[in-house]
Coordinates of C-alpha atoms in Angstrom, one line a residue:
X1 CA -1.0 30.4 -22.5
X2 CA -4.0 30.4 -20.2
X3 CA -5.3 27.2 -21.7
X4 CA -1.9 25.5 -21.3
X5 CA -1.6 26.6 -17.6
X6 CA -5.2 25.5 -17.0
X7 CA -4.5 22.1 -18.5
X8 CA -1.4 21.8 -16.4
X9 CA -3.3 22.6 -13.2
X10 CA -6.0 20.1 -14.1
X11 CA -3.4 17.5 -14.8
X12 CA -1.8 18.2 -11.4
X13 CA -5.1 18.0 -9.6
X14 CA -5.8 14.7 -11.4
X15 CA -2.4 13.3 -10.2
X16 CA -3.1 14.5 -6.6
X17 CA -6.5 12.9 -6.7
X18 CA -5.1 9.6 -7.9
X19 CA -2.4 9.6 -5.2
X20 CA -5.1 10.3 -2.5
X21 CA -7.4 7.7 -4.0
X22 CA -4.6 5.0 -4.1
X23 CA -3.5 6.0 -0.5
X24 CA -7.0 5.6 0.9
X25 CA -7.6 2.4 -1.0
X26 CA -4.3 0.9 0.2
X27 CA -5.1 2.1 3.8
X28 CA -8.5 0.4 3.7
X29 CA -7.1 -2.8 2.2
X30 CA -4.2 -2.8 4.6
X31 CA -6.3 -2.2 7.6
X32 CA -8.8 -4.9 6.5
X33 CA -5.9 -7.3 5.9
X34 CA -4.4 -6.7 9.3
X35 CA -7.8 -6.9 11.0
X36 CA -8.8 -10.1 9.2
X37 CA -5.4 -11.7 10.1
X38 CA -5.7 -10.8 13.8
X39 CA -9.3 -11.9 13.9
X40 CA -8.2 -15.2 12.3
X41 CA -5.5 -15.6 14.9
X42 CA -7.7 -14.6 17.8
X43 CA -10.2 -17.3 16.6
X44 CA -7.4 -19.8 17.1
X45 CA -6.7 -18.3 20.5
X46 CA -10.3 -18.7 21.5
X47 CA -10.2 -22.4 20.6
X48 CA -7.0 -22.8 22.6
X49 CA -8.5 -21.0 25.7
X50 CA -11.7 -23.1 25.4
X51 CA -9.8 -26.4 25.2
X52 CA -7.4 -25.5 28.0
X53 CA -10.3 -24.5 30.2
X54 CA -12.0 -27.8 29.3
X55 CA -8.8 -29.6 30.1
X56 CA -9.1 -28.4 33.7
X57 CA -12.7 -29.6 33.9
X58 CA -11.8 -33.0 32.4
X59 CA -9.2 -33.6 35.1
X60 CA -11.8 -32.9 37.8
X61 CA -14.3 -35.2 36.2
X62 CA -11.8 -38.0 35.9
X63 CA -10.8 -37.6 39.6
X64 CA -14.5 -37.8 40.6
X65 CA -14.9 -41.0 38.6
X66 CA -11.8 -42.5 40.3
X67 CA -13.2 -41.6 43.7
X68 CA -16.6 -43.1 42.7
X69 CA -14.9 -46.3 41.7
X70 CA -13.1 -46.5 45.1
X71 CA -16.3 -45.8 47.1
X72 CA -18.6 -48.2 45.1
X73 CA -15.9 -50.8 44.3
X74 CA -17.3 -51.2 40.8
X75 CA -18.8 -49.2 37.9
X76 CA -21.4 -49.9 35.3
X77 CA -20.4 -50.5 31.7
X78 CA -21.6 -47.1 30.7
X79 CA -19.6 -45.5 33.4
X80 CA -16.4 -47.3 32.3
X81 CA -17.1 -46.1 28.7
X82 CA -17.4 -42.5 29.9
X83 CA -14.1 -42.8 31.9
X84 CA -12.3 -44.1 28.8
X85 CA -13.8 -41.4 26.6
X86 CA -12.9 -38.6 29.1
X87 CA -9.4 -40.1 29.5
X88 CA -8.7 -40.1 25.7
X89 CA -10.2 -36.6 25.3
X90 CA -8.1 -35.3 28.2
X91 CA -5.0 -37.1 26.8
X92 CA -5.4 -35.8 23.2
X93 CA -6.2 -32.2 24.4
X94 CA -3.0 -32.2 26.4
X95 CA -1.0 -33.0 23.3
X96 CA -3.0 -30.7 21.0
X97 CA -2.6 -27.7 23.2
X98 CA 1.2 -28.0 22.8
X99 CA 1.7 -29.4 19.3
X100 CA -1.5 -28.0 17.6
X101 CA -4.2 -29.6 15.6
X102 CA -5.4 -28.3 12.2
X103 CA -8.7 -30.2 12.4
X104 CA -9.5 -28.4 15.6
X105 CA -8.2 -25.0 14.3
X106 CA -5.6 -25.2 17.0
X107 CA -2.2 -23.7 16.4
X108 CA 1.1 -24.9 17.9
X109 CA 1.9 -23.3 21.2
X110 CA 4.5 -20.6 20.8
X111 CA 4.0 -18.9 24.1
X112 CA 7.2 -19.3 26.1
X113 CA 5.6 -18.9 29.5
X114 CA 2.9 -21.5 28.6
X115 CA 5.7 -23.9 27.5
X116 CA 7.3 -23.6 30.9
X117 CA 4.0 -24.2 32.6
X118 CA 3.4 -27.3 30.5
X119 CA 6.8 -28.6 31.5
X120 CA 5.9 -28.0 35.1
X121 CA 2.5 -29.7 34.8
X122 CA 3.9 -32.7 32.9
X123 CA 4.8 -34.9 36.0
X124 CA 1.3 -34.4 37.4
X125 CA -0.3 -35.2 34.0
X126 CA 1.8 -38.4 33.6
X127 CA 1.0 -39.5 37.2
X128 CA -2.8 -39.0 36.7
X129 CA -2.7 -40.8 33.3
X130 CA -0.9 -43.8 34.8
X131 CA -3.4 -44.1 37.7
X132 CA -6.4 -43.8 35.2
X133 CA -5.0 -46.5 32.8
X134 CA -4.2 -48.8 35.8
X135 CA -7.8 -48.4 37.1
X136 CA -9.3 -49.0 33.7
X137 CA -7.2 -52.2 33.2
X138 CA -7.7 -53.6 36.7
X139 CA -11.4 -52.4 37.0
X140 CA -10.5 -51.4 40.5
X141 CA -8.4 -48.9 42.5
X142 CA -6.5 -48.9 45.8
X143 CA -6.7 -46.3 48.5
X144 CA -3.1 -45.3 47.8
X145 CA -3.8 -44.6 44.1
X146 CA -6.9 -42.6 45.1
X147 CA -4.8 -40.4 47.5
X148 CA -2.1 -40.0 44.9
X149 CA -4.8 -39.1 42.2
X150 CA -6.3 -36.4 44.5
X151 CA -2.9 -35.0 45.3
X152 CA -1.8 -34.8 41.7
X153 CA -5.1 -33.2 40.7
X154 CA -4.6 -30.7 43.5
X155 CA -1.2 -29.8 41.9
X156 CA -2.5 -30.0 38.3
X157 CA -5.5 -27.6 38.7
X158 CA -3.6 -24.4 39.7
X159 CA -0.9 -24.9 37.0
X160 CA -3.7 -25.5 34.5
X161 CA -5.4 -22.2 35.7
X162 CA -2.1 -20.4 35.0
X163 CA -1.9 -21.9 31.5
X164 CA -5.5 -20.7 30.8
X165 CA -4.7 -17.3 32.2
X166 CA -1.5 -17.0 30.0
X167 CA -3.5 -17.9 26.9
X168 CA -6.1 -15.4 27.8
X169 CA -3.6 -12.7 28.5
X170 CA -2.0 -13.3 25.1
X171 CA -5.4 -13.0 23.4
X172 CA -6.2 -9.8 25.3
X173 CA -2.8 -8.4 24.1
X174 CA -3.6 -9.2 20.5
X175 CA -7.0 -7.6 20.8
X176 CA -5.4 -4.5 22.3
X177 CA -2.9 -4.3 19.4
X178 CA -5.7 -4.7 17.0
X179 CA -7.5 -1.8 18.6
X180 CA -4.4 0.4 18.4
X181 CA -3.8 -0.6 14.8
X182 CA -7.4 0.2 13.9
X183 CA -7.3 3.5 15.7
X184 CA -4.0 4.4 14.0
X185 CA -5.3 3.5 10.5
X186 CA -8.5 5.4 11.2
X187 CA -6.5 8.5 12.2
X188 CA -4.3 8.1 9.2
X189 CA -7.4 7.9 6.9
X190 CA -8.9 11.0 8.5
X191 CA -5.6 12.9 8.0
X192 CA -5.6 11.8 4.3
X193 CA -9.2 13.0 3.9
X194 CA -8.3 16.4 5.6
X195 CA -5.3 16.8 3.3
X196 CA -7.4 15.9 0.3
X197 CA -9.9 18.6 1.3
X198 CA -7.2 21.3 1.6
X199 CA -4.8 20.1 -1.2
X200 CA -7.4 19.0 -3.8
X201 CA -11.0 19.9 -3.2
X202 CA -10.4 23.4 -1.9
X203 CA -8.1 24.4 -4.8
X204 CA -10.5 22.9 -7.3
X205 CA -13.4 24.8 -5.8
X206 CA -11.4 28.0 -5.9
X207 CA -10.5 27.3 -9.5
X208 CA -14.1 26.6 -10.4
X209 CA -15.1 29.9 -8.8
X210 CA -12.4 31.7 -10.8
X211 CA -13.4 29.9 -14.0
X212 CA -17.0 30.8 -13.3
X213 CA -16.0 34.4 -13.0
X214 CA -14.0 34.2 -16.2
X215 CA -17.1 32.6 -17.9
X216 CA -19.2 35.5 -16.8
X217 CA -16.6 38.0 -18.2
X218 CA -16.4 36.0 -21.4
X219 CA -20.2 36.0 -21.7
X220 CA -20.2 39.7 -21.2
X221 CA -17.5 40.1 -23.9
X222 CA -19.5 37.8 -26.2
X223 CA -22.5 40.1 -25.8
X224 CA -20.3 43.1 -26.7
X225 CA -18.8 41.2 -29.7
X226 CA -22.3 40.4 -30.9
X227 CA -23.3 44.1 -30.6
X228 CA -20.1 45.3 -32.5
X229 CA -20.5 42.6 -35.2
X230 CA -24.2 43.1 -35.8
X231 CA -24.3 47.0 -35.5
X232 CA -20.9 48.4 -36.4
X233 CA -19.0 45.8 -38.5
X234 CA -22.1 44.8 -40.4
X235 CA -22.8 48.5 -41.2
X236 CA -19.4 49.0 -42.9
X237 CA -19.8 45.7 -44.8
X238 CA -23.2 46.9 -46.0
X239 CA -21.7 50.2 -47.2
X240 CA -18.9 48.4 -49.1
X241 CA -21.4 46.1 -50.7
X242 CA -23.6 49.0 -51.8
X243 CA -20.6 50.8 -53.3
X244 CA -19.6 47.6 -55.2
X245 CA -23.1 47.4 -56.6
X246 CA -23.0 51.0 -57.7
X247 CA -19.6 50.4 -59.4
X248 CA -21.1 47.3 -61.2
X249 CA -24.1 49.3 -62.4
X250 CA -22.3 52.5 -63.4
X251 CA -19.0 51.2 -64.6
X252 CA -15.4 52.1 -63.6
X253 CA -16.0 55.8 -64.1
X254 CA -17.5 56.0 -60.6
X255 CA -14.6 54.1 -58.9
X256 CA -12.7 57.2 -58.1
X257 CA -15.7 58.7 -56.4
X258 CA -16.0 55.7 -54.0
X259 CA -12.3 55.3 -53.4
X260 CA -12.2 57.5 -50.3
X261 CA -15.4 55.8 -49.0
X262 CA -13.6 52.4 -49.4
X263 CA -10.6 53.7 -47.5
X264 CA -12.8 55.1 -44.7
X265 CA -14.9 51.9 -44.3
X266 CA -11.8 49.7 -44.4
X267 CA -10.1 51.9 -41.8
X268 CA -13.2 51.8 -39.5
X269 CA -13.4 48.0 -40.0
X270 CA -9.8 47.6 -38.9
X271 CA -10.5 49.8 -35.8
X272 CA -13.5 47.7 -34.9
X273 CA -11.4 44.5 -35.3
X274 CA -8.8 46.0 -33.0
X275 CA -11.5 46.7 -30.4
X276 CA -12.5 43.0 -30.7
X277 CA -8.9 41.9 -30.3
X278 CA -8.5 44.0 -27.2
X279 CA -11.7 42.7 -25.7
X280 CA -10.5 39.1 -26.5
X281 CA -7.2 40.0 -24.9
X282 CA -5.3 38.8 -27.9
X283 CA -1.7 40.1 -28.0
X284 CA 0.1 39.9 -31.4
X285 CA 3.8 40.0 -30.6
X286 CA 6.1 42.1 -32.8
X287 CA 8.9 39.7 -32.1
X288 CA 9.6 36.3 -30.7
X289 CA 11.5 37.2 -27.5
X290 CA 13.0 33.7 -27.1
X291 CA 14.9 33.8 -30.5
X292 CA 14.6 37.4 -31.9
X293 CA 18.0 38.4 -30.5
X294 CA 19.8 35.5 -32.1
X295 CA 22.1 36.6 -34.8
X296 CA 21.9 34.5 -38.0
X297 CA 23.8 35.0 -41.3
X298 CA 21.0 36.8 -43.2
X299 CA 21.2 38.9 -46.4
X300 CA 19.2 41.9 -45.1
X301 CA 17.9 43.2 -48.4
X302 CA 16.8 39.7 -49.7
X303 CA 13.3 38.6 -48.8
X304 CA 11.3 35.5 -49.9
X305 CA 7.5 35.7 -49.7
X306 CA 5.7 32.3 -49.4
X307 CA 1.9 32.7 -49.9
X308 CA -0.6 31.0 -52.2
X309 CA -2.7 34.3 -52.4
X310 CA -1.6 36.1 -55.6
X311 CA -3.2 39.5 -54.6
X312 CA -1.6 39.4 -51.2
X313 CA 1.8 38.7 -52.8
X314 CA 1.4 41.7 -55.2
X315 CA 0.5 44.0 -52.3
X316 CA 3.2 42.6 -50.0
X317 CA 5.9 43.1 -52.7
X318 CA 4.7 46.6 -53.4
X319 CA 4.9 47.6 -49.7
X320 CA 8.4 46.0 -49.3
X321 CA 9.7 48.0 -52.3
X322 CA 8.1 51.1 -50.9
X323 CA 10.0 50.5 -47.7
X324 CA 13.3 49.9 -49.6
X325 CA 13.7 50.0 -53.3
X326 CA 16.9 47.9 -53.0
X327 CA 14.9 44.8 -51.6
X328 CA 15.3 41.6 -53.6
X329 CA 11.8 40.1 -53.3
X330 CA 11.2 36.5 -54.5
X331 CA 7.7 35.1 -54.4
X332 CA 6.7 31.4 -54.0
X333 CA 3.1 30.3 -54.1
X334 CA 4.1 26.7 -53.0
X335 CA 6.0 26.0 -49.8
X336 CA 7.6 22.9 -51.2
X337 CA 9.2 24.8 -54.1
X338 CA 10.5 27.3 -51.6
X339 CA 12.1 24.6 -49.5
X340 CA 14.0 23.2 -52.5
X341 CA 15.2 26.7 -53.5
X342 CA 16.3 27.5 -49.9
X343 CA 18.2 24.2 -49.4
X344 CA 20.0 24.7 -52.7
X345 CA 20.9 28.2 -51.6
X346 CA 22.1 26.9 -48.2
X347 CA 24.4 24.5 -49.9
X348 CA 26.0 27.3 -51.9
X349 CA 26.3 30.0 -49.3
X350 CA 25.8 30.5 -45.6
X351 CA 23.9 33.8 -46.2
X352 CA 20.2 33.2 -46.5
X353 CA 17.2 35.5 -47.2
X354 CA 14.5 36.7 -44.8
X355 CA 11.2 34.8 -45.1
X356 CA 7.6 36.2 -45.0
X357 CA 5.5 33.1 -44.5
X358 CA 1.7 32.5 -44.6
X359 CA 0.3 29.7 -42.4
X360 CA -2.8 28.4 -44.2
X361 CA -1.7 27.0 -47.6
X362 CA -2.5 23.9 -49.6
X363 CA 0.0 21.1 -50.2
X364 CA 2.2 22.3 -47.4
X365 CA 1.2 24.8 -44.7
X366 CA 3.5 27.2 -42.9
X367 CA 4.1 25.0 -39.8
X368 CA 5.1 22.1 -42.0
X369 CA 7.5 24.4 -43.9
X370 CA 9.3 25.5 -40.7
X371 CA 9.5 22.0 -39.3
X372 CA 10.9 20.6 -42.6
X373 CA 13.6 23.4 -42.9
X374 CA 14.7 23.1 -39.2
X375 CA 14.8 19.3 -39.5
X376 CA 17.5 19.8 -42.2
X377 CA 19.5 22.0 -39.7
X378 CA 18.7 25.2 -41.6
X379 CA 17.5 28.1 -39.4
X380 CA 16.1 31.2 -41.0
X381 CA 14.7 34.6 -40.1
X382 CA 11.0 33.7 -40.5
X383 CA 8.3 36.4 -40.1
X384 CA 4.9 34.8 -40.1
X385 CA 2.4 36.9 -42.1
X386 CA -1.1 35.5 -41.7
X387 CA -4.7 36.6 -41.4
X388 CA -5.0 34.4 -38.2
X389 CA -5.3 36.1 -34.8
X390 CA -5.7 32.8 -33.0
X391 CA -3.8 32.9 -29.7
X392 CA -2.9 29.2 -30.2
X393 CA -1.1 30.0 -33.4
X394 CA 0.7 32.9 -31.7
X395 CA 1.8 30.6 -28.8
X396 CA 2.9 27.9 -31.3
X397 CA 5.0 30.3 -33.3
X398 CA 7.1 30.9 -30.1
X399 CA 8.3 27.3 -30.1
X400 CA 10.3 27.6 -33.3
X401 CA 13.9 28.9 -33.4
X402 CA 13.4 30.3 -36.9
X403 CA 10.3 32.4 -36.1
X404 CA 11.2 36.0 -35.3
X405 CA 7.8 37.7 -35.4
X406 CA 4.1 37.1 -35.8
X407 CA 2.5 39.6 -38.1
X408 CA -1.2 40.0 -39.3
X409 CA -2.3 40.6 -42.8
X410 CA -2.3 42.9 -44.6
X411 CA 1.3 44.0 -44.5
X412 CA 1.7 47.7 -44.2
X413 CA 4.7 50.0 -44.0
X414 CA 4.4 50.3 -40.2
X415 CA 4.2 46.5 -39.8
X416 CA 7.5 45.7 -41.6
X417 CA 9.9 44.9 -38.8
X418 CA 12.9 47.2 -38.4
X419 CA 15.3 44.3 -37.9
X420 CA 14.6 43.2 -41.5
X421 CA 16.2 46.4 -42.9
X422 CA 18.7 47.4 -40.2

């Protein structure tokens, strides 16, 4: 059971780790996506601020050139080319600031306040543009046009300043939001890491400490096992081997002399094995609590023994008959033959015999026998009788409805369950 619980905990820790890992990954990717998007948009905003600021400067340069034309009366060819260039740049910038231009990485204006300001500045822009185009076409300018140009420039500049300020404020607001988002995501990531420490790493560390303590205990037990096996168990085995050699040399006439020594050594061996079992904390259940109280239609004095070991079958039958001379004991050395017999019996009557079942058998083992019978809808009183003391076998036996007890070989009078004969 310990192994199952441990695997469950590890599985749980693995899931928690995956959740934290995915959360952190999504947080990083999400924050980077938001940051990159805002950086991308602020890059557009920077272009717009630069172009709108340049628009203000272009209007001043154009007014200066108009004033120069009025004072001098004429301009050089290079100066006219510069005025035309500045006028076209000023004109295209005014349109691009409102409608956008992909080539300039300039988005369409969506700022409502800026739209109102552009509507407000439009008459001044149109008036200045008309004066510029008239001067370029006529190659001269009147005093009235100069005065109108300077007046419109005076009205144009403060509105243009407001537009630049509005774009700049919008950009600052986006950067502020970006800072708040970054801070929020950073705090969220820190919280996730703290939770990961307390919900994942700390429990794992505690579990590793407990496992380390268990390993130390197991190592200590293994040392004791080694001592018992090498000194105590080995001593009894050596005695038995010596007695067997004496019997082989001197014949059966000395068998009676060694019978008590055999019994004594076997008894002591069983005692040492019990000590090992206790140290290994192996608990062999007398009955399967989950299903032992379930009442099945069973013929109490009828028992089927399924085991491929002939000597074990002889001894098992002998002990059963010593317990109750009225027992009907049927022996099968092959689990498949036993299945066929039981199924035929189940078709004839609802009263079935008790089963003493070995686990390790050729052709079909005990587990396969139980699964095959239960798959047919036949449920028996099965008492596992095996030499295995593996805790995994004990735990597995509890999963089957038919299994009522887990007994260890050899069968003795005191091991025969009372509920077989009641």
